[in-house]
Coordinates of C-alpha atoms in Angstrom, one line a residue:
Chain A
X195 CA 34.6 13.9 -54.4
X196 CA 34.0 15.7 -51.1
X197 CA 33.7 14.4 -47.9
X198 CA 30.2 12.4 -46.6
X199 CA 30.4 14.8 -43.8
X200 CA 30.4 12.2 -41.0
X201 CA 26.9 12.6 -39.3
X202 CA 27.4 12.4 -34.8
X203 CA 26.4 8.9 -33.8
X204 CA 22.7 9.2 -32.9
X205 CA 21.8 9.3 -29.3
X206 CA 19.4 6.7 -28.0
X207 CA 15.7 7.7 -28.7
X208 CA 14.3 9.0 -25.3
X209 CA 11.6 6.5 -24.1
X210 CA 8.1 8.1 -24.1
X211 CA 6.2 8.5 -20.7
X212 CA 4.6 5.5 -19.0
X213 CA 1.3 7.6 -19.2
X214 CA 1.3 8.4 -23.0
X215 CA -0.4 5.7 -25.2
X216 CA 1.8 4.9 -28.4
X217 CA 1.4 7.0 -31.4
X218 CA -0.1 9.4 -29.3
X219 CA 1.4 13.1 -29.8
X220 CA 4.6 13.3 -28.0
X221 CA 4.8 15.5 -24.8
X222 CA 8.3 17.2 -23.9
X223 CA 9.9 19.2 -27.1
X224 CA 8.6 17.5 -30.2
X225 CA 10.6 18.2 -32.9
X226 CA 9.0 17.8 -36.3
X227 CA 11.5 16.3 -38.8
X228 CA 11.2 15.7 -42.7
X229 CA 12.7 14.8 -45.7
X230 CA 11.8 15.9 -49.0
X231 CA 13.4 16.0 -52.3
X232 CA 15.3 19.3 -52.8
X233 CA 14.0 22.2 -55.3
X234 CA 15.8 24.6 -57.0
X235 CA 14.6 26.6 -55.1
X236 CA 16.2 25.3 -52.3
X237 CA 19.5 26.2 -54.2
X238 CA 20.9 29.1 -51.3
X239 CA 20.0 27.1 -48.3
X240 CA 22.3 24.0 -50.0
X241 CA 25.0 26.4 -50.6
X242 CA 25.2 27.6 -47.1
X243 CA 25.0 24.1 -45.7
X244 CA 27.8 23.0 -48.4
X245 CA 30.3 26.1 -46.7
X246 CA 29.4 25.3 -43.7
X247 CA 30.7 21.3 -44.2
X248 CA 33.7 22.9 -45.6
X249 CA 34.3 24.5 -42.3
X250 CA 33.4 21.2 -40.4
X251 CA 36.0 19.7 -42.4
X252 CA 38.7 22.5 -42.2
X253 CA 38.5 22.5 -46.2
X254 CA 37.5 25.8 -46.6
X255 CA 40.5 26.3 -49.1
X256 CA 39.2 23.6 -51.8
X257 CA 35.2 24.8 -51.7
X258 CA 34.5 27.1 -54.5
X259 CA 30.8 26.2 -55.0
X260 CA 28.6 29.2 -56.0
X261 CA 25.2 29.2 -55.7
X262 CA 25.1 30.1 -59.4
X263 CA 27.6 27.3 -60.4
X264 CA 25.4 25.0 -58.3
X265 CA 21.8 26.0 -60.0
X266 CA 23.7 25.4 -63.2
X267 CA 25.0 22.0 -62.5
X268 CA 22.4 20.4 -60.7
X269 CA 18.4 19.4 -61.1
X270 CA 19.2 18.3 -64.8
X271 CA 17.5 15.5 -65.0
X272 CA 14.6 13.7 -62.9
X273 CA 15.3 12.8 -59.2
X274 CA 17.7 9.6 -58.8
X275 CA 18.9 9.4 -62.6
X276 CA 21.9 11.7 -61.5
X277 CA 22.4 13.9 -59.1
X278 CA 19.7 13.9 -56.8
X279 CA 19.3 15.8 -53.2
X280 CA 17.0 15.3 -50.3
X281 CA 16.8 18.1 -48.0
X282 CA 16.3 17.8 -44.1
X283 CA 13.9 20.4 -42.6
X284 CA 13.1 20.4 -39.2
X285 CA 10.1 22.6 -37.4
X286 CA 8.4 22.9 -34.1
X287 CA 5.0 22.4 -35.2
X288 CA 3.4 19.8 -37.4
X289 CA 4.4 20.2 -41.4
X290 CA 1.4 21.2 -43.4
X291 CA 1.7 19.4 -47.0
X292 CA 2.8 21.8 -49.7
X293 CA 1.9 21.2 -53.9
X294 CA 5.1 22.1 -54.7
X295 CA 6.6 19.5 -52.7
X296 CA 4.2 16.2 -53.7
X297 CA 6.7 14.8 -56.3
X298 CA 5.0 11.3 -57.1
X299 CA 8.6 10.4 -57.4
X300 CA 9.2 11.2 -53.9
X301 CA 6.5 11.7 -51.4
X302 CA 8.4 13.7 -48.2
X303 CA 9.0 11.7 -45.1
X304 CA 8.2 12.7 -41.8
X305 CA 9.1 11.7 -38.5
X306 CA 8.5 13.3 -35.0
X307 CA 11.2 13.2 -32.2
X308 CA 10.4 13.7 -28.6
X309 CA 13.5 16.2 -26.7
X310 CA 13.9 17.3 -23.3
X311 CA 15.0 20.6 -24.6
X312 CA 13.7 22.7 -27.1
X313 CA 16.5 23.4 -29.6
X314 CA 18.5 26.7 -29.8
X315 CA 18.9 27.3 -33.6
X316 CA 20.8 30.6 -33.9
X317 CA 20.8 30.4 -37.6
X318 CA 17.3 29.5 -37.7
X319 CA 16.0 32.9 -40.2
X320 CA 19.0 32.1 -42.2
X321 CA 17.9 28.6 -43.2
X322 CA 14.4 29.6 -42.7
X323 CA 12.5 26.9 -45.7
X324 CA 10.0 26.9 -48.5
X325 CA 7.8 25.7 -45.9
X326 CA 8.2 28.8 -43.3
X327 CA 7.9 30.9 -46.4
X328 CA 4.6 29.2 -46.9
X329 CA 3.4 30.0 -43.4
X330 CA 5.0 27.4 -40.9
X331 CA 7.5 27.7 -38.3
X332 CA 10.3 24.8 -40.5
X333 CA 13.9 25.5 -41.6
X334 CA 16.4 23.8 -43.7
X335 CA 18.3 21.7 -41.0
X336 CA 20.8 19.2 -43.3
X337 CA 20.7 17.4 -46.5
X338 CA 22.2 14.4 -48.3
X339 CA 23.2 14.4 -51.9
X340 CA 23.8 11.2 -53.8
X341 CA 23.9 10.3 -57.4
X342 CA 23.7 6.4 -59.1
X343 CA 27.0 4.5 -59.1
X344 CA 27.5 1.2 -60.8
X345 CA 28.8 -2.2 -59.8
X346 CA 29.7 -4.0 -62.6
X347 CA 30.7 -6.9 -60.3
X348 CA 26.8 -6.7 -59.3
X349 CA 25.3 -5.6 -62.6
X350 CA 23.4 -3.6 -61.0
X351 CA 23.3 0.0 -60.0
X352 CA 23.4 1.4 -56.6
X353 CA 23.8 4.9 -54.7
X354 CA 26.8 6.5 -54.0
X355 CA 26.3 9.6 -51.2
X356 CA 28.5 12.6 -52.1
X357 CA 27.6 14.7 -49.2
X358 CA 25.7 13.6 -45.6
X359 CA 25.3 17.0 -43.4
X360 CA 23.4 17.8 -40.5
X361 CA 23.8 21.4 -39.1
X362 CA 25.1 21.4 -35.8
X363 CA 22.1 22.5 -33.3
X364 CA 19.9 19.5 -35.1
X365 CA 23.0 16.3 -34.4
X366 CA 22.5 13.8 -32.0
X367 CA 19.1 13.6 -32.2
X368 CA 18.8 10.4 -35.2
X369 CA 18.6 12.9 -38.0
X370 CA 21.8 11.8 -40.0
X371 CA 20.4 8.2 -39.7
X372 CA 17.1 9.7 -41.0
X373 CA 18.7 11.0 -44.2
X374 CA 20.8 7.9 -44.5
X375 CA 18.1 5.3 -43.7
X376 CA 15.9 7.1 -46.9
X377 CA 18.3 7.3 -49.2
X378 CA 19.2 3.5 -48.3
X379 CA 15.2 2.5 -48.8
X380 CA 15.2 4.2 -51.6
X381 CA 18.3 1.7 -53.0
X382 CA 16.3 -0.9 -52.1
X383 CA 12.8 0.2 -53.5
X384 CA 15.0 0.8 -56.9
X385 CA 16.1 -3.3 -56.2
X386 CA 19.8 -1.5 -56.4
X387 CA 22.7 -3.4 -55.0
X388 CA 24.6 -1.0 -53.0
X389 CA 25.1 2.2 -50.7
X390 CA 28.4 3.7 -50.7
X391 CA 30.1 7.0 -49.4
X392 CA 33.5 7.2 -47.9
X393 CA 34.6 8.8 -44.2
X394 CA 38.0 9.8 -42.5
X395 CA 40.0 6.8 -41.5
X396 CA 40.6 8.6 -38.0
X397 CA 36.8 10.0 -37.3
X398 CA 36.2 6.9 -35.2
X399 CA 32.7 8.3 -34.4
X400 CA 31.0 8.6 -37.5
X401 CA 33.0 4.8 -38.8
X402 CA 30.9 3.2 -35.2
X403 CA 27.9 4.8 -36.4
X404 CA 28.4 3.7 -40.3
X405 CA 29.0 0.1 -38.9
X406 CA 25.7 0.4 -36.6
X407 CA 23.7 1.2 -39.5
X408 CA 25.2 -2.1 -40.9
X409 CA 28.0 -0.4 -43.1
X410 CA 31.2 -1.9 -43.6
X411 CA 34.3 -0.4 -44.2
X412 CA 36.7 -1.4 -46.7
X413 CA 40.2 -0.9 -45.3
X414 CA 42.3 -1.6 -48.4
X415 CA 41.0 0.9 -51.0
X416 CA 42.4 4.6 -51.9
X417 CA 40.5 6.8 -53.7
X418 CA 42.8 8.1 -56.6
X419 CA 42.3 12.1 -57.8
X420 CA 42.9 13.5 -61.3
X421 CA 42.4 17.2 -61.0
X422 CA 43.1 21.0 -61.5
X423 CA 46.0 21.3 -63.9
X424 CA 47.0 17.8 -64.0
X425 CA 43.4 16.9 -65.1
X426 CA 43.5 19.7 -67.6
X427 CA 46.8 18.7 -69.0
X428 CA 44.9 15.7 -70.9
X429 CA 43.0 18.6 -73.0
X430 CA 45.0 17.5 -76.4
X431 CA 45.8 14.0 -75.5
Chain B
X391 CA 31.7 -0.6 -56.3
X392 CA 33.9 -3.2 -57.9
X393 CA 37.4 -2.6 -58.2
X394 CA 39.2 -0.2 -61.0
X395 CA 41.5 -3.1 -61.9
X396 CA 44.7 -1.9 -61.7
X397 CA 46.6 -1.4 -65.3
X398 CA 50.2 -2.6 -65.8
X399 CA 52.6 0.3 -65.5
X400 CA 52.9 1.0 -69.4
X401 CA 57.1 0.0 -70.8
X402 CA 58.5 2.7 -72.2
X403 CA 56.9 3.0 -76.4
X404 CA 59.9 2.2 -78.2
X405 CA 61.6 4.3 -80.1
X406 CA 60.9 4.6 -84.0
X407 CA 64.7 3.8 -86.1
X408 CA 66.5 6.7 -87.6
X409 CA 65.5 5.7 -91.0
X410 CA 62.4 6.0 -90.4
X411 CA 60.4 9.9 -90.9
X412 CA 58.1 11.0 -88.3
X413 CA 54.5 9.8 -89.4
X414 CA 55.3 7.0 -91.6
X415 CA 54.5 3.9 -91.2
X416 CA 55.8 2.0 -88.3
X417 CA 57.9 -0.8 -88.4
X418 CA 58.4 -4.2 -86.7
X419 CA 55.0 -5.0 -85.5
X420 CA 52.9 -2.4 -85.2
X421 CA 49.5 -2.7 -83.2
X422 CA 46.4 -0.7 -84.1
X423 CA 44.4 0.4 -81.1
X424 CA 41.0 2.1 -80.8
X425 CA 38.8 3.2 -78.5
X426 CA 35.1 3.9 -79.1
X427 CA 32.0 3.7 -77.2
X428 CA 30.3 0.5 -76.4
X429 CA 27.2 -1.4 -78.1
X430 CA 24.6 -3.5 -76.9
X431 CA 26.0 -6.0 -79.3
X432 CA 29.4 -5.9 -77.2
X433 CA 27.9 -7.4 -73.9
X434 CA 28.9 -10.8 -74.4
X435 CA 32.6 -9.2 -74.5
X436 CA 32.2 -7.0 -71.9
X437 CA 30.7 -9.6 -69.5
X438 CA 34.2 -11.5 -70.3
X439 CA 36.2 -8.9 -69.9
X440 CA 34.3 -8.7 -66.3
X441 CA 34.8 -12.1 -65.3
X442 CA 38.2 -12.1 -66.1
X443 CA 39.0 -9.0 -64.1
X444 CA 37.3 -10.8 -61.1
X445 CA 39.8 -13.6 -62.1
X446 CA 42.3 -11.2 -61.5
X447 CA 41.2 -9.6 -58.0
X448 CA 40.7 -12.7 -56.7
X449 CA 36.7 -11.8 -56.0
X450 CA 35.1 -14.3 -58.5
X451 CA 32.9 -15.0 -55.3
X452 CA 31.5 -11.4 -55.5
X453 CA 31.1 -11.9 -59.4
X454 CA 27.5 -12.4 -60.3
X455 CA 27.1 -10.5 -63.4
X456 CA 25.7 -12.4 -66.4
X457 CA 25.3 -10.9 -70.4
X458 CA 21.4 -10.6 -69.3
X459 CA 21.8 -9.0 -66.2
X460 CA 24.5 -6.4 -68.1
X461 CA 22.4 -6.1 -70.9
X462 CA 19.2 -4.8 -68.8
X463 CA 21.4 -2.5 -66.9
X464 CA 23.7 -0.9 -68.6
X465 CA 22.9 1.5 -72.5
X466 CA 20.0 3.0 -70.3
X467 CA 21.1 6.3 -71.3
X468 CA 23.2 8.5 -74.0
X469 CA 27.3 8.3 -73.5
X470 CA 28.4 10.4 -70.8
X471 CA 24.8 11.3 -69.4
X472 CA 25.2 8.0 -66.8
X473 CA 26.8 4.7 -67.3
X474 CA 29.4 4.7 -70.5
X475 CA 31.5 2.0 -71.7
X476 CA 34.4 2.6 -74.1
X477 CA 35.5 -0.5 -75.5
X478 CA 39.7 -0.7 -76.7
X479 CA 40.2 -2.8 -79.6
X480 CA 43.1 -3.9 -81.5
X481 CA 44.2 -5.3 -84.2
X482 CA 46.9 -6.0 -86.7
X483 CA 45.7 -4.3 -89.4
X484 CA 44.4 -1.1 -89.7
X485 CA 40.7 -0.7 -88.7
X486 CA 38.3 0.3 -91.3
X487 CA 35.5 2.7 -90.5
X488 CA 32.3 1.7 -89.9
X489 CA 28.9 3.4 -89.9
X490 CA 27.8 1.5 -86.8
X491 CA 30.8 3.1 -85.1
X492 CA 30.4 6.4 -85.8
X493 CA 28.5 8.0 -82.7
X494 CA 28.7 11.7 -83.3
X495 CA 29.3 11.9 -79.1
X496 CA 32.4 10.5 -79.8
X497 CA 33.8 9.4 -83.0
X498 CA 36.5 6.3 -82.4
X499 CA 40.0 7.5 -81.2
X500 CA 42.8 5.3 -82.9
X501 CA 46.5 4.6 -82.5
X502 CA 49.1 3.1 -83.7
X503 CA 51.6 0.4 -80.9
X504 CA 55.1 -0.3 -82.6
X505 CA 56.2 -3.7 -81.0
X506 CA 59.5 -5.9 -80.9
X507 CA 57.4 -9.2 -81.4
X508 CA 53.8 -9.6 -82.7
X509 CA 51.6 -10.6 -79.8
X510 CA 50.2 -14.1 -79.6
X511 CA 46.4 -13.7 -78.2
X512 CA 45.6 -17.2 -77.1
X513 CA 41.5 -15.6 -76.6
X514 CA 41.6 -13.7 -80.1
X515 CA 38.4 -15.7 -81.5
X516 CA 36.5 -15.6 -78.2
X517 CA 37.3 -12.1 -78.4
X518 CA 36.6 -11.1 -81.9
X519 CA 35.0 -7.8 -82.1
X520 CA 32.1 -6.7 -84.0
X521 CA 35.1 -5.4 -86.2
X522 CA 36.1 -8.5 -86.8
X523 CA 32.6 -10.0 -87.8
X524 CA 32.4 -6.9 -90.7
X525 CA 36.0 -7.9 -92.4
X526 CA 38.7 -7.1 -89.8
X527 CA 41.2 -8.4 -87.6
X528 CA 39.9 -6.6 -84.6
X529 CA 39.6 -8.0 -81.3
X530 CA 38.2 -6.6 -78.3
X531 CA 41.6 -6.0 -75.6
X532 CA 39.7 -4.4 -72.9
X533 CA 37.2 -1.7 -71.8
X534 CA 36.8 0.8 -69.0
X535 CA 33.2 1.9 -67.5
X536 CA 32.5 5.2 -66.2
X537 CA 29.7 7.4 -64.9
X538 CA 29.5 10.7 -64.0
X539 CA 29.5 11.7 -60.0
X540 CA 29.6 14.9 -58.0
X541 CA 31.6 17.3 -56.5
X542 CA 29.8 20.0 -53.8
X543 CA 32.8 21.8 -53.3
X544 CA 33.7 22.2 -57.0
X545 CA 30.0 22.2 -58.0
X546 CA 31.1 20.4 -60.6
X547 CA 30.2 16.9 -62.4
X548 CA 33.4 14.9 -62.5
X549 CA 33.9 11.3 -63.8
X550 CA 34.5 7.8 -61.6
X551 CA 35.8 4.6 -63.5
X552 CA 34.4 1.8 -62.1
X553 CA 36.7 -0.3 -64.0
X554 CA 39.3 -0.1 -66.1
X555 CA 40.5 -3.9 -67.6
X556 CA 43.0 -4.8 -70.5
X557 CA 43.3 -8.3 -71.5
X558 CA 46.8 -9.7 -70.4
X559 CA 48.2 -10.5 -73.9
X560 CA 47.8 -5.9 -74.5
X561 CA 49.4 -4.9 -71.3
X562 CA 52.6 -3.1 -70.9
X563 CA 52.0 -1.5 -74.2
X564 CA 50.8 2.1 -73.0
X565 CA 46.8 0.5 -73.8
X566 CA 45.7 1.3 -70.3
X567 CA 47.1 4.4 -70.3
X568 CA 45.1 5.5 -73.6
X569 CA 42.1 4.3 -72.0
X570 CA 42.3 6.1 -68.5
X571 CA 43.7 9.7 -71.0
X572 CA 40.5 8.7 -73.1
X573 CA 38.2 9.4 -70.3
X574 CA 40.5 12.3 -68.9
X575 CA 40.4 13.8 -72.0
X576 CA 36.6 13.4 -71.9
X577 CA 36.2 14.8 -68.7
X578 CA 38.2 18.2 -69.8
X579 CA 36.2 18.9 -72.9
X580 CA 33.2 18.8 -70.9
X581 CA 34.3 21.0 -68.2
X582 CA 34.5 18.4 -65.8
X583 CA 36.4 18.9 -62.9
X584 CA 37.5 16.1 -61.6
X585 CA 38.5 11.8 -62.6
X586 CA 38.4 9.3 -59.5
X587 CA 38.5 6.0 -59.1
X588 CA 40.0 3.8 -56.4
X589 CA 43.0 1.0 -56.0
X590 CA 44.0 -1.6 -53.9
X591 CA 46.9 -0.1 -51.1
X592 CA 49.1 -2.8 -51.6
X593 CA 48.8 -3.0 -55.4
X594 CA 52.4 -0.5 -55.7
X595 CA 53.0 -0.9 -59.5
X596 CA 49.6 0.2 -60.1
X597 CA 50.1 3.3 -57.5
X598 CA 53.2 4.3 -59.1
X599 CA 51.2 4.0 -62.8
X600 CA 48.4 6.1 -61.7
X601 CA 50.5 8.7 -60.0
X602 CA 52.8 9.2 -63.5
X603 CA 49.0 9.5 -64.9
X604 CA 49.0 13.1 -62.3
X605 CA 46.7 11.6 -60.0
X606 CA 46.6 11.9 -56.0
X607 CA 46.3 9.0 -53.9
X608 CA 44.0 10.4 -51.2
X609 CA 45.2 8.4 -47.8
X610 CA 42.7 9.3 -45.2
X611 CA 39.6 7.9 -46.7
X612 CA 37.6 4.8 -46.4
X613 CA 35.0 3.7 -48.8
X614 CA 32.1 2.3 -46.2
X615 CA 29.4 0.1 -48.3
X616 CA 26.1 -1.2 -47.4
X617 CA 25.0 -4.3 -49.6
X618 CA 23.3 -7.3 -49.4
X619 CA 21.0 -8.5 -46.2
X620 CA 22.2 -4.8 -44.6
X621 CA 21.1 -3.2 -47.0
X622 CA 17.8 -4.7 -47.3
X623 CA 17.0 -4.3 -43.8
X624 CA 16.2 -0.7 -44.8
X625 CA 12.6 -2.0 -46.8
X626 CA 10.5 -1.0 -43.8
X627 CA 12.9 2.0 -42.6

C-alpha cells in the first residue's frame, strides 16, 4: 500500500455576491471542476501525478511505477470490480461533454467553484487532458484510486482508497473532498458498508479534515508488510 | 475492515525420533492439514468461523454477518480475481481426494502435524467439513479471506487478508502459519508485490508471530473509516 496522500483541509467556500441570484453563473474566477472515470489513456498524466505524491511524501526511494507497468496492471476489468480511478480535471471554462467519456457506469461530475484569484498552474501543458486535446482549455489536476475491500464482520463490501492526490496549485479550494465525497456516494449507491484509506499519525491536517468529512480514525491498528525479498522467500513454501 | 485475527505464535514442530527416516510416516499423533479454496457449500462454516473470531476480538457488537448475507456476497468472482477464501481443514486421517476439490486455480495443499497428544475438538461435528460428509474425518479448523488491492508506487496488485482465524483446539501447531505462507506463496507466483494486513498494537504475541513471518509493522499509519450514518450522508453528495 501507498500513502492516501493527505488532501489540505478545504477552505471555506467563498460566499457568492449579495447581487448574484443562486445558481446563476458565478462572477470572480470560476473554476470549472470534474470528475470522471479515468481512461487508459489517461495513463501518463496518472504516472506523473503518482511521482509527484512520492515527492509530497519524501518516498521517492520506494516509487518504481512506470507508465508501462501501470497500463499493464490497471483497467482489467470494468470500473469498481477492482481497481478503479477517477480522475480530477479542472478548466477555466465550461466542460463540453465528450463520447469517450459517457461511461453509463459513471457519468462525470461537475462542479463550479467561485475564486478570488485565477489559479497559476505552471504545470498546466504538462497535465494538459483528453478534454484540452479535444478543444477546451481543462487539465488533469488530481485523482483518487480505490479498489473494493471486504468486511467480513459486515458481509458486505466496501471501498478501500489507495491513493487521494490533488496537485498543488488546485488544494484548498474543496477539491480533495470532491474526489472523496464521489467515491464515498458511490459506496453508498453500491449499498457498500465502508470507506477506508489510511493517513500519517502526525499529519494533523489531513486527520481534522478526515474527521470533518465524518471519518474516524482507528488508533489501535498497524498495517503489517510482506514484501521484496522477504515476500519472495515464500516462492517454494 | 474487520480485524486479521491475530494467529498464535506457532510452538516449535517437534522433532521426528531417530528411528524414524525422513518422509515416513509420522509418529505419535500426526494431524493432516489442508488448505484449498472455499465453496459456496462452506458458508455455514465460514459464517462460524466469523462469529467466533468476533468472539475473540471482543466486537460481537460489530458482527452482523449471517450465512445469507455471506452467501450473496462473497463467490462473486473466480479465486484470486476479488474476494477468495481458503478454507484449512484437518483431520486425523489422511484426506482423500475429491473431484469437487480439485479447482485447477489451486489444487489443495496438504501437510502432515506430528503431535504429543491427539487433540480433543469439543466443535468437531459442528464443524464437519464437506470432507467429512463424503467419508472422511475432516473438519473445517479455520479459514483466511483475501482480496487483491493496489500498490501506485509498485504498480503492482498485491494481496490484503481481511482475516485470518484458526479454531482454538488447531492453534500453536504452525496451522496459521501455513495459511498466511499459503497466500504468500500465492501472491509470489502471481507476481504480486506485496501481502498486508493489519493487527491490534497491543496484541505482542501476534506482532512477534508476524514479524518471524518477514513482515514490517508499519508505525506511522492510521486506518481512517467512514461507515454507517457517515457514510450515508454522502447519498445526495
Amino acid at each position: 500500500m501507498a500513502a492516501a496522500a493527505p488532501p489540505p483541509p478545504p477552505s471555506p467556500a467563498p460566499e457568492a455576491p449579495n447581487d448574484v441570484p443562486r445558481g446563476s453563473t458565478p462572477r470572480g474566477h470560476p473554476l470549472f471542476a470534474r470528475i470522471r472515470l479515468a481512461l487508459p489513456t489517461d495513463v501518463p498524466h496518472i504516472h506523473k501525478l503518482i511521482h509527484q505524491m512520492a515527492v509530497f511524501e519524501r518516498l521517492t526511494d520506494q516509487c518504481i511505477a512506470t507508465e508501462a507497468s501501470l497500463s499493464s496492471t490497471l483497467f482489467t476489468s470494468p470500473p469498481f470490480q477492482s481497481f478503479t480511478i477517477f480522475v480530477l480535471e479542472a478548466s477555466h471554462t465550461p466542460f463540453v461533454e465528450h463520447l469517450q467519456y459517457n461511461n453509463p457506469a459513471y457519468p462525470p461530475i461537475t462542479k463550479v467553484v467561485n475564486l478570488d484569484l485565477p489559479i497559476n498552474d505552471p504545470d498546466r501543458d504538462l497535465f494538459r487532458s483528453n478534454g484540452g486535446v479535444l478543444g477546451g482549455d481543462a487539465c488533469v489536476a488530481g485523482f483518487v484510486l480505490f479498489f473494493p475491500n471486504y468486511s467480513t464482520f459486515l458481509a458486505k463490501p466496501g471501498f478501500y482508497i489507495e491513493d487521494l492526490f490533488v496537485r498543488e496549485c488546485y488544494r484548498r479550494k474543496g477539491l480533495g473532498k470532491m474526489l472523496l465525497s464521489a467515491v464515498a456516494k458511490q459506496a453508498v449507491k453500491m449499498g457498500y458498508g465502508r470507506v477506508e484509506w489510511v493517513v500519517l499519525d502526525w499529519n494533523v491536517n489531513a486527520i481534522r479534515f478526515y474527521e470533518e468529512m465524518g471519518a474516524k480514525i482507528l488508533q489501535e491498528w498497524r498495517i503489517c508488510r510482506l514484501t521484496g525479498d522477504a515476500l519472495n522467500a515464500y516462492v517454494n513454501a
